[in-house]
Coordinates of C-alpha atoms in Angstrom, one line a residue:
M1 CA 14.1 20.2 -2.4
N2 CA 11.8 17.8 -4.3
E3 CA 10.8 14.9 -2.2
A4 CA 10.8 11.3 -3.5
L5 CA 7.7 10.3 -5.4
P6 CA 5.3 8.0 -3.6
D7 CA 4.7 4.5 -5.0
V8 CA 1.3 5.5 -6.3
P9 CA 1.0 9.2 -7.1
E10 CA -2.0 11.0 -8.5
V11 CA -3.4 9.3 -11.7
R12 CA -5.0 11.3 -14.5
V13 CA -6.3 10.4 -17.9
V14 CA -6.7 12.4 -21.2
G15 CA -9.6 11.1 -23.3
L16 CA -11.1 7.7 -22.7
P17 CA -9.1 5.4 -20.3
Q18 CA -7.8 2.1 -21.4
L19 CA -5.1 1.0 -19.0
T20 CA -6.6 3.1 -16.2
S21 CA -10.2 2.0 -16.7
G22 CA -11.9 1.5 -13.3
F23 CA -9.4 3.7 -11.4
D24 CA -12.3 6.1 -10.7
L25 CA -14.2 3.3 -9.0
V26 CA -11.7 1.5 -6.7
E27 CA -8.1 1.9 -5.6
R28 CA -7.2 -1.6 -6.8
L29 CA -9.1 -3.8 -9.2
D30 CA -9.3 -7.3 -7.7
L31 CA -10.2 -10.1 -10.0
P32 CA -14.0 -9.7 -9.9
M33 CA -13.8 -6.0 -10.4
H34 CA -11.2 -6.4 -13.2
L35 CA -13.6 -8.7 -15.1
K36 CA -16.5 -6.4 -14.5
V37 CA -14.5 -3.4 -15.9
H38 CA -12.6 -5.2 -18.8
G39 CA -14.7 -8.3 -19.4
P40 CA -13.4 -11.8 -20.2
L41 CA -10.5 -12.6 -22.4
E42 CA -10.4 -15.4 -24.9
P43 CA -7.1 -17.4 -25.6
M44 CA -5.2 -16.7 -28.8
G45 CA -2.6 -18.6 -30.7
G46 CA 1.0 -17.6 -30.9
E47 CA 0.9 -16.3 -34.4
Q48 CA -2.4 -14.5 -33.7
L49 CA -0.7 -12.7 -30.9
A50 CA 2.3 -11.8 -33.0
Q51 CA 0.1 -10.5 -35.8
L52 CA -1.9 -8.5 -33.3
S53 CA 1.2 -7.0 -31.8
E54 CA 2.5 -6.1 -35.3
R55 CA -0.7 -4.5 -36.4
I56 CA -0.8 -2.2 -33.4
N57 CA 2.9 -1.6 -33.6
L58 CA 3.4 -2.6 -30.0
K59 CA 6.9 -1.8 -28.8
G60 CA 8.4 -2.4 -25.3
R61 CA 7.4 0.3 -22.9
G62 CA 10.4 -0.2 -20.6
G63 CA 12.8 2.1 -22.5
A64 CA 14.4 0.2 -25.3
G65 CA 11.3 0.1 -27.5
F66 CA 11.9 -3.2 -29.2
P67 CA 9.0 -4.5 -31.4
F68 CA 7.1 -7.0 -29.3
H69 CA 6.0 -9.2 -32.3
K70 CA 9.7 -9.8 -33.2
K71 CA 10.5 -10.9 -29.6
L72 CA 7.4 -13.1 -29.5
R73 CA 8.3 -14.9 -32.7
S74 CA 12.0 -15.2 -31.8
V75 CA 11.1 -16.9 -28.5
A76 CA 8.6 -19.3 -30.1
E77 CA 11.1 -20.3 -32.9
A78 CA 13.9 -20.9 -30.4
A79 CA 11.7 -23.0 -28.2
I80 CA 10.4 -25.1 -31.1
K81 CA 13.9 -25.5 -32.6
R82 CA 15.4 -26.7 -29.2
G83 CA 12.3 -28.7 -28.2
V84 CA 12.0 -26.9 -24.8
R85 CA 9.2 -24.9 -23.1
P86 CA 9.8 -21.2 -23.0
V87 CA 9.5 -19.0 -19.9
V88 CA 7.5 -15.7 -19.6
V89 CA 8.9 -12.9 -17.4
V90 CA 7.1 -9.7 -16.6
N91 CA 9.6 -6.9 -15.7
G92 CA 7.9 -4.7 -13.2
S93 CA 11.2 -3.4 -11.8
E94 CA 10.9 0.3 -11.7
D95 CA 14.1 1.5 -10.0
E96 CA 14.4 5.0 -11.4
P97 CA 13.4 7.8 -9.0
A98 CA 11.4 9.6 -11.6
C99 CA 9.4 6.6 -12.9
R100 CA 6.1 5.2 -11.4
K101 CA 3.9 4.1 -14.3
D102 CA 4.6 0.4 -13.9
T103 CA 4.3 0.6 -10.1
V104 CA 0.9 2.3 -10.5
L105 CA -0.2 -0.5 -12.9
I106 CA 0.9 -3.3 -10.6
N107 CA -0.6 -1.7 -7.5
R108 CA -3.9 -0.8 -9.1
A109 CA -4.5 -3.0 -12.2
P110 CA -2.3 -6.2 -11.7
H111 CA -4.7 -8.5 -13.5
L112 CA -4.4 -6.5 -16.7
I113 CA -0.7 -7.2 -16.7
L114 CA -1.3 -10.9 -15.9
D115 CA -3.9 -11.1 -18.7
G116 CA -1.2 -10.2 -21.3
A117 CA 1.4 -12.5 -19.7
L118 CA -0.9 -15.5 -19.4
L119 CA -2.0 -15.0 -23.1
C120 CA 1.6 -15.4 -24.1
A121 CA 2.3 -18.2 -21.8
E122 CA -0.7 -20.2 -23.0
A123 CA 0.0 -19.5 -26.7
M124 CA 3.6 -20.7 -26.4
G125 CA 3.1 -23.5 -24.0
A126 CA 5.1 -22.0 -21.3
R127 CA 5.0 -23.6 -17.8
T128 CA 6.8 -20.9 -15.9
L129 CA 5.7 -17.3 -15.3
V130 CA 7.8 -14.9 -13.1
I131 CA 7.0 -11.3 -12.3
G132 CA 10.0 -9.2 -11.3
V133 CA 9.4 -6.4 -8.8
T134 CA 11.5 -4.2 -6.5
R135 CA 9.0 -2.7 -4.0
E136 CA 7.0 -4.1 -1.1
S137 CA 3.8 -2.6 -2.4
T138 CA 4.1 -4.2 -5.9
Q139 CA 5.1 -7.5 -4.4
R140 CA 2.0 -7.5 -2.2
S141 CA -0.3 -6.5 -5.0
M142 CA 1.0 -9.1 -7.5
E143 CA 1.2 -11.9 -5.0
A144 CA -2.5 -11.2 -4.1
A145 CA -3.4 -11.2 -7.8
L146 CA -1.8 -14.6 -8.3
A147 CA -3.7 -15.9 -5.3
E148 CA -6.9 -14.5 -6.7
R149 CA -6.4 -16.5 -9.9
G150 CA -5.4 -19.7 -8.0
L151 CA -1.8 -19.5 -9.4
S152 CA 1.1 -20.7 -7.4
N153 CA 4.7 -22.0 -7.7
G154 CA 3.7 -25.5 -6.6
R155 CA 5.5 -28.4 -8.4
R156 CA 2.2 -29.9 -9.6
S157 CA 0.8 -26.6 -11.0
A158 CA 0.1 -26.6 -14.7
L159 CA 1.7 -23.1 -14.7
R160 CA 4.2 -22.3 -12.0
A161 CA 3.9 -18.6 -11.2
R162 CA 5.7 -16.5 -8.7
V163 CA 7.0 -13.1 -7.8
Q164 CA 10.7 -12.3 -7.8
R165 CA 11.6 -9.4 -5.4
N166 CA 14.9 -7.6 -6.0
P167 CA 16.5 -4.6 -4.4
V168 CA 15.6 -1.1 -5.6
R169 CA 18.7 -0.3 -7.7
M170 CA 19.0 1.1 -11.3
V171 CA 20.9 -2.0 -12.6
T172 CA 18.4 -4.5 -11.2
G173 CA 15.8 -3.4 -13.8
A174 CA 18.0 -4.6 -16.6
A175 CA 16.6 -7.8 -18.3
A176 CA 19.9 -9.7 -17.7
S177 CA 19.9 -8.7 -14.0
L178 CA 16.3 -9.9 -13.5
I179 CA 17.0 -13.2 -15.3
R180 CA 20.2 -13.8 -13.2
S181 CA 18.3 -13.2 -10.0
I182 CA 15.5 -15.6 -11.0
D183 CA 18.2 -18.2 -11.5
G184 CA 19.4 -17.7 -8.0
G185 CA 22.3 -15.2 -8.6
P186 CA 22.7 -11.6 -7.6
A187 CA 20.5 -9.0 -9.3
I188 CA 23.3 -7.5 -11.4
P189 CA 24.2 -8.0 -15.1
P190 CA 26.2 -11.1 -15.7
G191 CA 28.9 -9.2 -17.6
R192 CA 28.1 -10.7 -21.0
K193 CA 25.4 -9.9 -23.4
V194 CA 23.1 -12.9 -24.2
S195 CA 19.8 -12.7 -25.9
A196 CA 17.0 -13.8 -23.5
S197 CA 14.9 -14.9 -26.4
R198 CA 17.5 -17.6 -27.1
S199 CA 18.8 -18.3 -23.6
G200 CA 17.1 -16.8 -20.6
V201 CA 15.8 -18.2 -17.3
G202 CA 17.4 -21.6 -16.7
G203 CA 18.9 -21.4 -20.3
A204 CA 15.4 -21.6 -21.8
P205 CA 14.1 -19.2 -24.4
T206 CA 12.5 -16.4 -22.4
L207 CA 9.9 -13.8 -23.3
L208 CA 10.7 -10.9 -21.1
S209 CA 9.0 -7.5 -21.4
N210 CA 7.9 -4.6 -19.4
A211 CA 4.7 -4.6 -17.3
E212 CA 2.9 -1.9 -19.4
T213 CA 3.7 -3.8 -22.6
F214 CA 1.8 -6.9 -21.4
A215 CA -1.1 -4.7 -20.2
Q216 CA -1.3 -3.0 -23.6
L217 CA -1.4 -6.4 -25.3
A218 CA -4.3 -7.4 -23.0
I219 CA -6.2 -4.3 -24.0
A220 CA -5.6 -4.9 -27.8
A221 CA -6.6 -8.6 -27.5
R222 CA -10.0 -7.6 -26.0
I223 CA -10.9 -4.7 -28.3
G224 CA -9.2 -5.8 -31.5
P225 CA -6.6 -3.9 -33.6
E226 CA -9.2 -1.7 -35.4
R227 CA -10.7 -0.3 -32.3
Y228 CA -7.3 -0.1 -30.6
G229 CA -6.1 2.0 -33.7
N230 CA -8.9 4.5 -33.3
T231 CA -7.0 6.0 -30.4
G232 CA -3.8 7.9 -30.9
L233 CA -1.6 8.2 -34.0
Y234 CA -1.9 6.0 -37.1
D235 CA 1.7 4.7 -36.8
E236 CA 1.8 4.6 -33.0
P237 CA -1.8 3.8 -32.0
G238 CA -3.1 3.5 -28.4
T239 CA -2.2 5.3 -25.2
V240 CA 1.0 5.9 -23.3
L241 CA 1.6 6.0 -19.5
L242 CA 3.8 8.9 -18.5
T243 CA 5.2 9.9 -15.1
V244 CA 5.4 13.6 -14.8
S245 CA 7.5 15.2 -12.0
G246 CA 10.3 17.6 -11.5
A247 CA 9.2 21.3 -11.3
V248 CA 5.5 20.6 -11.3
A249 CA 2.7 21.5 -8.9
R250 CA 1.2 18.0 -9.1
P251 CA 3.5 15.0 -9.8
M252 CA 1.4 12.4 -11.5
V253 CA 1.1 9.3 -13.7
I254 CA -1.1 10.2 -16.7
E255 CA -2.5 8.1 -19.5
V256 CA -2.6 10.0 -22.8
P257 CA -3.3 9.0 -26.4
T258 CA -0.3 9.3 -28.6
G259 CA -0.3 12.6 -30.5
V260 CA -1.2 14.8 -27.6
P261 CA 1.0 17.9 -27.4
L262 CA 3.7 17.6 -24.7
R263 CA 2.9 21.2 -23.7
Y264 CA -0.6 20.1 -22.7
V265 CA 0.7 17.3 -20.5
L266 CA 3.0 19.7 -18.7
Q267 CA 0.2 22.1 -18.2
L268 CA -2.0 19.4 -16.6
A269 CA 0.8 18.7 -14.0
G270 CA 1.3 22.4 -13.3
A271 CA 4.7 22.9 -14.9
P272 CA 6.2 26.4 -15.4
P273 CA 4.7 28.1 -18.5
V274 CA 8.2 28.5 -20.0
P275 CA 10.4 25.7 -18.6
Q276 CA 14.1 26.1 -18.9
G277 CA 14.3 22.5 -20.2
V278 CA 12.4 19.2 -20.0
L279 CA 14.1 15.9 -19.4
T280 CA 12.4 13.3 -21.5
G281 CA 12.7 9.5 -21.0
G282 CA 14.1 9.7 -17.5
Y283 CA 17.7 9.6 -16.2
H284 CA 18.8 7.6 -19.3
G285 CA 17.0 10.1 -21.5
K286 CA 17.6 13.5 -23.1
W287 CA 16.9 17.1 -22.5
I288 CA 14.9 19.3 -24.8
D289 CA 14.7 23.1 -24.5
A290 CA 11.6 25.3 -24.0
A291 CA 11.3 26.2 -27.7
T292 CA 11.3 22.5 -28.7
V293 CA 8.6 21.7 -26.1
D294 CA 6.1 23.5 -28.3
E295 CA 7.0 21.3 -31.3
A296 CA 6.9 18.0 -29.5
I297 CA 4.0 15.6 -29.2
V298 CA 3.7 12.4 -27.1
S299 CA 5.1 9.7 -29.4
R300 CA 8.4 7.9 -29.7
T301 CA 9.1 9.2 -33.2
S302 CA 8.2 12.8 -32.5
L303 CA 10.4 13.0 -29.4
Q304 CA 13.3 11.5 -31.3
Q305 CA 12.8 14.0 -34.1
V306 CA 13.1 16.9 -31.7
G307 CA 16.1 15.4 -29.9
G308 CA 14.3 13.9 -27.0
S309 CA 13.4 10.3 -26.0
L310 CA 10.2 8.6 -24.8
G311 CA 12.4 6.0 -22.9
A312 CA 10.7 4.8 -19.8
G313 CA 7.9 7.5 -20.0
A314 CA 9.3 9.9 -17.5
I315 CA 8.9 13.7 -18.2
L316 CA 10.7 16.2 -15.9
P317 CA 10.6 19.9 -16.5
I318 CA 12.8 22.4 -14.6
G319 CA 12.1 26.1 -14.1
Q320 CA 14.1 29.2 -14.9
N321 CA 15.2 29.8 -11.3
T322 CA 17.5 26.8 -10.9
C323 CA 20.9 25.9 -12.3
P324 CA 20.4 23.1 -14.9
L325 CA 24.0 21.9 -14.7
G326 CA 23.7 21.7 -11.0
E327 CA 20.5 19.7 -11.3
S328 CA 22.1 17.4 -13.8
L329 CA 25.1 17.0 -11.5
R330 CA 22.9 15.5 -8.8
V331 CA 21.6 13.0 -11.3
A332 CA 25.0 12.2 -12.6
Q333 CA 26.3 11.5 -9.1
W334 CA 23.3 9.2 -8.4
L335 CA 23.9 7.4 -11.7
A336 CA 27.6 6.8 -10.7
E337 CA 26.5 5.4 -7.4
E338 CA 24.1 3.0 -9.1
S339 CA 26.9 1.2 -10.9
A340 CA 27.1 -2.6 -10.3
G341 CA 30.9 -2.2 -10.1
Q342 CA 31.5 -4.9 -12.7
C343 CA 33.3 -3.1 -15.5
G344 CA 35.7 -0.2 -15.8
P345 CA 33.6 2.1 -18.1
C346 CA 30.8 2.1 -15.5
Y347 CA 32.6 1.6 -12.1
L348 CA 35.4 4.1 -13.0
G349 CA 34.0 6.1 -16.0
L350 CA 30.7 7.3 -14.5
P351 CA 32.2 8.8 -11.3
A352 CA 34.9 10.4 -13.5
A353 CA 32.1 12.0 -15.6
A354 CA 30.3 13.2 -12.5
R355 CA 33.5 14.7 -11.2
G356 CA 34.1 16.4 -14.5
L357 CA 30.7 18.0 -14.5
E358 CA 31.4 19.2 -10.9
D359 CA 34.7 20.7 -12.2
I360 CA 32.8 22.6 -14.8
L361 CA 30.5 24.1 -12.1
N362 CA 33.5 24.9 -10.0
G363 CA 35.2 26.9 -12.7
G364 CA 37.3 24.2 -14.3
G365 CA 37.2 26.0 -17.7
P366 CA 37.3 24.5 -21.2
A367 CA 39.6 21.7 -20.0
A368 CA 36.9 20.4 -17.7
L369 CA 34.3 20.5 -20.5
E370 CA 36.6 18.5 -22.8
A371 CA 37.2 16.0 -20.1
V372 CA 33.5 15.4 -19.6
K373 CA 33.0 14.9 -23.3
Q374 CA 35.9 12.5 -23.6
V375 CA 34.8 10.4 -20.6
A376 CA 31.2 10.2 -21.9
K377 CA 32.5 9.1 -25.3
N378 CA 34.8 6.5 -23.7
V379 CA 32.2 4.7 -21.6
K380 CA 29.7 4.1 -24.4
R381 CA 29.3 0.6 -25.8
R382 CA 32.0 -0.8 -23.5
G383 CA 29.9 -1.8 -20.5
A384 CA 28.4 -5.1 -19.3
C385 CA 24.9 -3.6 -19.5
S386 CA 23.2 -0.5 -20.9
H387 CA 23.7 1.6 -17.7
P388 CA 26.9 3.3 -19.0
D389 CA 25.3 4.0 -22.4
G390 CA 22.2 5.6 -20.9
S391 CA 24.2 7.6 -18.4
A392 CA 26.5 8.9 -21.1
M393 CA 23.5 9.9 -23.3
F394 CA 22.2 11.9 -20.4
L395 CA 25.5 13.7 -19.8
E396 CA 26.0 14.4 -23.5
S397 CA 22.5 15.8 -23.7
T398 CA 23.1 18.0 -20.7
V399 CA 26.1 19.5 -22.3
K400 CA 24.3 20.1 -25.6
A401 CA 21.0 21.4 -24.2
F402 CA 22.3 24.2 -21.9
T403 CA 24.9 25.9 -23.9
D404 CA 24.3 29.4 -22.4
D405 CA 24.7 28.1 -18.8
L406 CA 27.6 26.0 -19.9
A407 CA 29.4 29.1 -21.3
A408 CA 28.6 31.0 -18.1
H409 CA 30.3 28.3 -16.0
V410 CA 33.2 27.5 -18.4
L411 CA 34.1 31.0 -19.4
G412 CA 32.7 33.1 -16.5
N413 CA 31.8 32.9 -12.9
G414 CA 28.8 30.7 -13.2
C415 CA 25.1 31.3 -13.9
G416 CA 24.4 32.7 -10.4
R417 CA 21.4 30.4 -9.8
P418 CA 21.0 27.9 -6.9
V419 CA 20.4 24.2 -7.2
E420 CA 16.9 23.6 -5.9
G421 CA 16.9 19.8 -6.2
V422 CA 13.7 19.6 -8.3
L423 CA 14.6 16.3 -10.0
P424 CA 13.5 13.5 -7.7
L425 CA 16.1 11.1 -6.2
F426 CA 15.8 8.3 -3.7
E427 CA 16.8 9.0 -0.1
T428 CA 20.6 8.9 0.4
G429 CA 22.3 6.5 2.6
R430 CA 20.2 3.4 1.7
A431 CA 22.1 0.2 1.3
P432 CA 19.9 -2.4 -0.5
T433 CA 21.1 -6.0 -0.3
G434 CA 22.0 -8.3 -3.2
V435 CA 24.0 -5.7 -5.3
P436 CA 27.3 -4.0 -4.7
G437 CA 27.1 -1.7 -1.7
G438 CA 24.3 -3.7 -0.1
G439 CA 26.1 -5.9 2.4
E440 CA 29.4 -7.1 3.9
E441 CA 30.3 -8.9 0.7
N442 CA 29.5 -5.9 -1.5
G443 CA 30.5 -3.1 0.9
P444 CA 33.1 -0.4 0.4
S445 CA 36.4 -1.4 -1.2
R446 CA 39.2 -2.4 1.2
Q447 CA 41.9 -2.7 -1.5
K448 CA 43.6 -0.8 -4.2
I449 CA 45.4 -2.3 -7.1
F450 CA 48.5 -0.6 -8.7
V451 CA 50.3 -1.0 -12.0
D452 CA 54.0 -0.6 -12.0
W453 CA 54.7 0.9 -15.4
T454 CA 58.4 0.1 -15.2
L455 CA 57.5 -3.6 -15.3
C456 CA 54.2 -3.7 -17.4
R457 CA 54.7 -5.2 -20.8
G458 CA 51.1 -4.9 -22.0
H459 CA 50.2 -8.6 -21.9
G460 CA 46.6 -7.7 -21.1
L461 CA 46.0 -10.6 -18.8
C462 CA 44.8 -8.3 -16.0
A463 CA 41.9 -7.0 -18.2
D464 CA 40.8 -10.6 -18.9
I465 CA 40.9 -11.6 -15.2
L466 CA 39.7 -8.3 -13.7
P467 CA 37.5 -6.4 -16.2
E468 CA 35.8 -4.7 -13.3
V469 CA 38.9 -2.6 -12.9
F470 CA 41.1 -2.8 -16.0
Q471 CA 40.4 -1.9 -19.6
L472 CA 43.0 -1.9 -22.3
G473 CA 43.7 1.3 -24.3
A474 CA 44.5 1.4 -28.0
D475 CA 48.1 0.7 -27.2
G476 CA 47.2 -2.6 -25.4
F477 CA 48.2 -1.3 -22.0
P478 CA 45.8 -0.7 -19.0
T479 CA 44.1 2.7 -19.0
V480 CA 44.5 3.2 -15.2
A481 CA 47.6 3.1 -13.0
Q482 CA 45.6 2.6 -9.8
A483 CA 42.0 1.8 -8.8
E484 CA 39.9 0.6 -6.0
V485 CA 38.9 -3.0 -6.1
P486 CA 35.2 -3.8 -5.7
R487 CA 34.6 -5.9 -2.6
F488 CA 33.1 -8.7 -4.5
A489 CA 36.2 -8.8 -6.9
E490 CA 38.9 -9.0 -4.3
A491 CA 39.7 -12.7 -5.0
K492 CA 40.0 -12.0 -8.7
A493 CA 42.3 -9.1 -7.9
V494 CA 44.6 -11.4 -6.0
R495 CA 44.5 -13.8 -9.0
A496 CA 45.4 -11.0 -11.4
V497 CA 48.4 -10.1 -9.3
R498 CA 49.6 -13.7 -9.2
R499 CA 49.2 -14.4 -12.9
C500 CA 50.7 -11.2 -14.2
P501 CA 53.6 -12.4 -16.4
A502 CA 55.6 -9.2 -15.8
L503 CA 54.8 -9.1 -12.1
A504 CA 53.6 -5.5 -12.6
L505 CA 50.7 -5.5 -10.2
R506 CA 50.4 -5.1 -6.5
I507 CA 47.5 -4.8 -4.1
E508 CA 47.5 -2.6 -1.0
E509 CA 44.8 -2.8 1.7
D510 CA 43.2 0.4 2.9
T511 CA 43.2 0.1 6.7
R512 CA 41.9 3.6 7.5
G513 CA 39.2 3.4 10.1
Q514 CA 39.6 -0.4 10.3
A515 CA 41.2 -2.7 12.8
P516 CA 44.6 -3.9 11.7
S517 CA 44.2 -6.7 9.2
S518 CA 45.8 -10.1 9.8
R519 CA 46.5 -10.3 6.0
G520 CA 48.6 -7.1 5.8
N521 CA 49.6 -5.6 2.5
L522 CA 49.9 -7.7 -0.6
P523 CA 53.2 -6.4 -2.2
V524 CA 54.5 -7.3 -5.7
L525 CA 55.1 -11.0 -5.5
S526 CA 58.5 -12.6 -5.8
Q527 CA 59.7 -13.9 -9.1
G528 CA 59.7 -17.5 -7.9
R529 CA 56.1 -17.3 -6.6
G530 CA 55.0 -15.6 -9.8
R531 CA 56.4 -18.4 -11.9
R532 CA 54.7 -21.1 -9.8
A533 CA 51.4 -19.3 -10.1
L534 CA 51.7 -19.2 -13.9
G535 CA 52.5 -22.8 -14.0
R536 CA 49.4 -23.9 -12.1

């Protein structure tokens, strides 16, 4: 079984280092060493920064790949229009088991990230800088870096800077989750999609981007766009940080110029000469097969053209001696467990998809395959954040990439290979706080809610009150007849029961393994009580 990756694995570089300059000298570049290696950095105006970002085609390195110059201009324009100061947020949350590039940067070169963030803060007149992290090591390194620069969160500081530590969970890395936690809420998506550039931290326009993105900006600001463009491809200049793990002899973070063959990167990490498949972009990414690996180069465009994804920069090959569907099932189950429990497509859909994939492995036949495809299709573009979309993309890619193995499981007795667990996952049984599953408030569900179809009239009020559980189908009726209620949504479930115009809902408590509850079961409410509830 593949063990979890350390916070700071081996670091390699192909060609001349940029982000990793000085890594051969010290384990961590403090401020004096940082200035010795990289030199001083002159301030730049906002439009200068936007033009620089546009000339080097800088895109977000956290997975979405949004053009940085558009985000920068959007924040600046919103701040000017509203007459408020913007906020700058560095997203250093790296909560995927297969990703370590940002963690390496924060632990070993924190001042390079701060350079880029402070350039933007000064150019836009921001007075607040927040660095979001999820690990103890990254928190310590970044807090030390702020202290080395004399930055603090004091009320009289010209720039208030602090570190926001959140739990290690997939959903906490989402921009909306980070902003919500900075504002004092839980580190989960708010359930509505709002542009941070218009309304982010405290309602102010917020420039939020990935840690590597700010570090790349700092490199370009020092050496200029022409010299920056001398490395890598013409249309995607510079270098890329990749985390290579899976079936490799040496898991590593590696800095490579764009345009380097993917095959060469895999060889450096000791991957199998002919991998069965390579997962590109991490667990919200896509699989490519062995033949396609020879065609691919390290670039966002190239990987998209061959059916892969650069995503968050994770590259994971698997060998010929393991079952690819079994490996993917482990990831699918982990993705389902990482749900924030806020919306039906994620809370209900992802576990259903994982169960469907398990049914395929257990000989469920063509019906199981069609069920997986349908569930993956249904969860897309319906969630409160991008987690259902990324998970569905991974599942669809799995079904598409391993057709021979799929046929062996669907039409025969399986592929006959074991599951070796080569794709890294976090240790099981952990219970981070601050998100569903992490404490008493967010613990296992104690209730189930039921729809009585003899009474339901399709009013749809349940989906408005309790979107964590209910979604409406094309016919306007709920798509589930019964479901577990997330612990944090129990009060909303009671409200949904009381306000149902047809009195078609009831809640039952699951008392297995618990002391008898003083509340008892919540049956269908009487007609009189239902009317009073509607009248309130």
